[in-house]
Short mmCIF file of C-alpha atoms in Angstrom, two decimals:
data_model
loop_
_atom_site.label_atom_id
_atom_site.label_comp_id
_atom_site.label_asym_id
_atom_site.label_seq_id
_atom_site.Cartn_x
_atom_site.Cartn_y
_atom_site.Cartn_z
CA UNK G 882 61.50 -107.32 -51.05
CA UNK G 883 60.45 -110.68 -49.62
CA UNK G 884 56.99 -109.28 -48.84
CA UNK G 885 56.73 -108.00 -52.42
CA UNK G 886 57.58 -111.46 -53.76
CA UNK G 887 55.08 -113.12 -51.42
CA UNK G 888 52.40 -110.67 -52.59
CA UNK G 889 53.28 -111.38 -56.24
CA UNK G 890 53.00 -115.15 -55.71
CA UNK G 891 49.62 -114.73 -54.08
CA UNK G 892 48.27 -112.16 -56.59
CA UNK G 893 49.29 -114.34 -59.54
CA UNK G 894 47.82 -117.46 -57.96
CA UNK G 895 51.10 -119.34 -58.28
CA UNK G 896 50.97 -122.73 -56.63
CA UNK G 897 54.23 -123.92 -55.12
CA UNK G 898 56.59 -122.12 -57.54
CA UNK G 899 60.29 -122.82 -57.65
CA UNK G 900 62.10 -119.66 -56.54
CA UNK G 901 65.38 -118.92 -58.28
CA UNK G 902 67.32 -115.91 -57.06
CA UNK G 903 70.83 -114.65 -57.67
CA UNK G 904 72.85 -112.57 -55.22
CA UNK G 905 70.41 -110.28 -53.38
CA UNK G 906 67.62 -112.18 -55.13
CA UNK G 907 68.96 -115.36 -53.50
CA UNK G 908 68.57 -113.77 -50.08
CA UNK G 909 65.05 -112.67 -50.99
CA UNK G 910 64.16 -116.20 -52.16
CA UNK G 911 65.67 -117.75 -49.01
CA UNK G 912 63.76 -115.27 -46.85
CA UNK G 913 60.46 -116.16 -48.54
CA UNK G 914 61.21 -119.87 -48.09
CA UNK G 915 61.83 -119.38 -44.38
CA UNK G 916 58.88 -116.99 -43.84
CA UNK G 917 56.35 -118.89 -45.97
CA UNK G 918 57.66 -122.43 -46.44
CA UNK G 919 54.31 -123.84 -47.53
CA UNK G 920 53.97 -121.35 -50.38
CA UNK G 921 56.89 -122.59 -52.50
CA UNK G 922 57.79 -125.91 -54.06
CA UNK G 923 61.56 -125.61 -54.35
CA UNK G 924 64.35 -123.13 -53.81
CA UNK G 925 67.44 -122.34 -55.89
CA UNK G 926 69.65 -119.66 -54.31
CA UNK G 927 72.49 -118.67 -56.62
CA UNK G 928 75.78 -117.51 -55.10
CA UNK G 929 74.65 -116.20 -51.76
CA UNK G 930 74.25 -117.64 -48.28
CA UNK G 931 71.91 -117.09 -45.32
CA UNK G 932 74.40 -114.92 -43.43
CA UNK G 933 75.16 -111.24 -42.97
CA UNK G 934 77.89 -110.32 -45.43
CA UNK G 935 79.84 -107.22 -46.34
CA UNK G 936 79.45 -106.36 -49.99
CA UNK G 937 82.55 -106.08 -52.12
CA UNK G 938 83.66 -102.56 -52.97
CA UNK G 939 82.69 -103.22 -56.58
CA UNK G 940 79.04 -102.61 -55.71
CA UNK G 941 79.72 -99.00 -54.73
CA UNK G 942 81.64 -98.63 -57.98
CA UNK G 943 78.66 -100.00 -59.93
CA UNK G 944 76.37 -97.45 -58.33
CA UNK G 945 78.78 -94.68 -59.30
CA UNK G 946 78.63 -95.89 -62.89
CA UNK G 947 74.85 -96.13 -62.80
CA UNK G 948 74.64 -92.56 -61.49
CA UNK G 949 76.93 -91.38 -64.27
CA UNK G 950 74.60 -93.02 -66.80
CA UNK G 951 71.54 -91.29 -65.35
CA UNK G 952 73.31 -87.92 -65.09
CA UNK G 953 74.32 -88.18 -68.76
CA UNK G 954 70.67 -88.80 -69.72
CA UNK G 955 71.60 -91.48 -72.24
CA UNK G 956 69.06 -92.60 -74.79
CA UNK G 957 70.57 -95.95 -75.84
CA UNK G 958 71.98 -98.97 -74.06
CA UNK G 959 75.12 -98.64 -76.21
CA UNK G 960 75.78 -95.19 -74.70
CA UNK G 961 75.11 -96.56 -71.22
CA UNK G 962 77.47 -99.48 -71.74
CA UNK G 963 80.20 -97.14 -72.94
CA UNK G 964 79.91 -95.11 -69.72
CA UNK G 965 79.67 -98.18 -67.49
CA UNK G 966 82.82 -99.64 -69.04
CA UNK G 967 84.79 -97.01 -67.08
CA UNK G 968 83.61 -98.76 -63.90
CA UNK G 969 83.53 -102.44 -64.94
CA UNK G 970 85.64 -104.25 -67.56
CA UNK G 971 83.59 -107.45 -67.78
CA UNK G 972 80.89 -107.27 -70.46
CA UNK G 973 78.61 -109.92 -68.81
CA UNK G 974 78.50 -107.90 -65.59
CA UNK G 975 77.78 -104.65 -67.47
CA UNK G 976 75.03 -106.40 -69.42
CA UNK G 977 73.49 -107.70 -66.20
CA UNK G 978 73.54 -104.25 -64.58
CA UNK G 979 72.02 -102.69 -67.68
CA UNK G 980 69.05 -105.09 -67.68
CA UNK G 981 67.56 -102.70 -65.10
CA UNK G 982 67.88 -99.68 -67.41
CA UNK G 983 64.52 -98.73 -68.92
CA UNK G 984 62.78 -95.88 -70.68
CA UNK G 985 59.79 -94.52 -68.81
CA UNK G 986 56.81 -93.53 -71.02
CA UNK G 987 57.20 -89.89 -69.98
CA UNK G 988 60.92 -89.65 -70.75
CA UNK G 989 63.28 -89.60 -73.72
CA UNK G 990 66.25 -90.88 -71.74
CA UNK G 991 66.89 -94.16 -69.95
CA UNK G 992 66.73 -94.58 -66.19
CA UNK G 993 67.21 -97.42 -63.73
CA UNK G 994 64.13 -99.22 -62.38
CA UNK G 995 65.38 -98.85 -58.82
CA UNK G 996 66.56 -95.31 -58.14
CA UNK G 997 70.32 -95.19 -57.72
CA UNK G 998 69.90 -93.00 -54.62
CA UNK G 999 67.83 -95.77 -53.02
CA UNK G 1000 70.48 -98.35 -53.86
CA UNK G 1001 73.28 -96.15 -52.54
CA UNK G 1002 71.43 -95.49 -49.27
CA UNK G 1003 70.79 -99.21 -48.74
CA UNK G 1004 74.27 -100.41 -49.66
CA UNK G 1005 75.63 -100.67 -46.10
CA UNK G 1006 72.90 -103.12 -45.01
CA UNK G 1007 72.23 -104.79 -48.34
CA UNK G 1008 74.25 -107.89 -47.43
CA UNK G 1009 72.31 -108.60 -44.23
CA UNK G 1010 70.08 -111.66 -43.75
CA UNK G 1011 67.00 -111.35 -41.52
CA UNK G 1012 67.16 -114.80 -39.92
CA UNK G 1013 69.91 -115.59 -37.45
CA UNK G 1014 68.94 -118.85 -35.73
CA UNK G 1015 68.12 -121.97 -37.77
CA UNK G 1016 66.58 -123.51 -34.65
CA UNK G 1017 63.77 -120.93 -34.95
CA UNK G 1018 62.89 -121.53 -38.59
CA UNK G 1019 63.86 -123.73 -41.50
CA UNK G 1020 62.72 -124.69 -44.97
CA UNK G 1021 62.44 -128.45 -45.48
CA UNK G 1022 61.68 -128.38 -49.20
CA UNK G 1023 64.07 -129.27 -52.02
CA UNK G 1024 66.87 -126.72 -52.21
CA UNK G 1025 69.75 -126.41 -54.67
CA UNK G 1026 72.49 -123.95 -53.74
CA UNK G 1027 74.49 -122.91 -56.79
CA UNK G 1028 77.81 -121.21 -56.17
CA UNK G 1029 80.58 -119.80 -58.29
CA UNK G 1030 83.83 -121.45 -57.25
CA UNK G 1031 85.75 -118.20 -57.84
CA UNK G 1032 83.32 -116.21 -55.68
CA UNK G 1033 83.48 -115.72 -51.90
CA UNK G 1034 79.75 -115.52 -51.16
CA UNK G 1035 79.18 -119.22 -50.35
CA UNK G 1036 82.31 -120.31 -48.51
CA UNK G 1037 82.78 -123.89 -47.34
CA UNK G 1038 82.55 -122.78 -43.72
CA UNK G 1039 78.91 -121.63 -44.14
CA UNK G 1040 77.73 -124.98 -45.56
CA UNK G 1041 76.86 -126.39 -42.11
CA UNK G 1042 74.69 -123.32 -41.40
CA UNK G 1043 73.03 -123.69 -44.80
CA UNK G 1044 72.25 -127.30 -43.87
CA UNK G 1045 70.60 -126.19 -40.65
CA UNK G 1046 68.36 -123.62 -42.37
CA UNK G 1047 67.77 -125.85 -45.43
CA UNK G 1048 68.18 -129.52 -44.39
CA UNK G 1049 67.47 -130.93 -47.88
CA UNK G 1050 69.98 -128.71 -49.68
CA UNK G 1051 72.26 -129.92 -52.42
CA UNK G 1052 75.24 -127.98 -53.74
CA UNK G 1053 76.20 -127.32 -57.34
CA UNK G 1054 79.60 -125.73 -57.94
CA UNK G 1055 80.14 -123.87 -61.20
CA UNK G 1056 83.57 -122.71 -62.34
CA UNK G 1057 82.75 -118.99 -62.35
CA UNK G 1058 82.81 -115.84 -60.29
CA UNK G 1059 79.82 -114.28 -58.55
CA UNK G 1060 77.93 -113.61 -61.79
CA UNK G 1061 77.27 -117.33 -62.33
CA UNK G 1062 74.28 -116.98 -64.64
CA UNK G 1063 75.96 -114.40 -66.89
CA UNK G 1064 79.35 -116.11 -66.94
CA UNK G 1065 78.18 -119.71 -67.42
CA UNK G 1066 74.52 -119.62 -68.53
CA UNK G 1067 74.48 -123.05 -70.18
CA UNK G 1068 76.16 -124.80 -67.25
CA UNK G 1069 73.76 -123.08 -64.87
CA UNK G 1070 70.67 -124.08 -66.85
CA UNK G 1071 71.81 -127.66 -67.33
CA UNK G 1072 72.50 -128.16 -63.65
CA UNK G 1073 69.28 -126.87 -62.17
CA UNK G 1074 67.03 -127.94 -65.06
CA UNK G 1075 68.28 -131.52 -64.71
CA UNK G 1076 67.55 -131.45 -60.98
CA UNK G 1077 63.99 -130.19 -61.56
CA UNK G 1078 62.99 -133.01 -63.92
#
């Protein structure tokens, strides 16, 4: 995924973009910053850290719900949300998961952009981070780590390691769970937008 993002930056001619990534996207953004530090201007990882981590069991449950949606061959997001509600109570999380549900030109029903079989097969290693030693590589650009205070993905004990990989990092805590952007969108935007201007 990091290589795809690097290719996109190059193909679009983006000069020193600010990379914002949540969850797995945070790990992708951090990976790009460490692999190609001169290609980005700033980094904002949201609720993830540069460590190997075991995913919560909820992710497997989400994939089950996503498979149920595809098997039912739903044609509307309302139908999909109804099915997904059996697997997740929180509307913001369901809405986030359903942002990846699309209708292909050749189909009447909705499907997920990333095949659910691909996600399921990758689940065991999805929480891994490719860099292990901050002495080998680091990103010295401006970095804002945003974490949900009710989430476990950016624990206090990993902050020293974050500082070694990203020496200029700052930390913004938001009173939310893992789904920071969905749960507290205004707080999230105010915090990082203020820091960018």
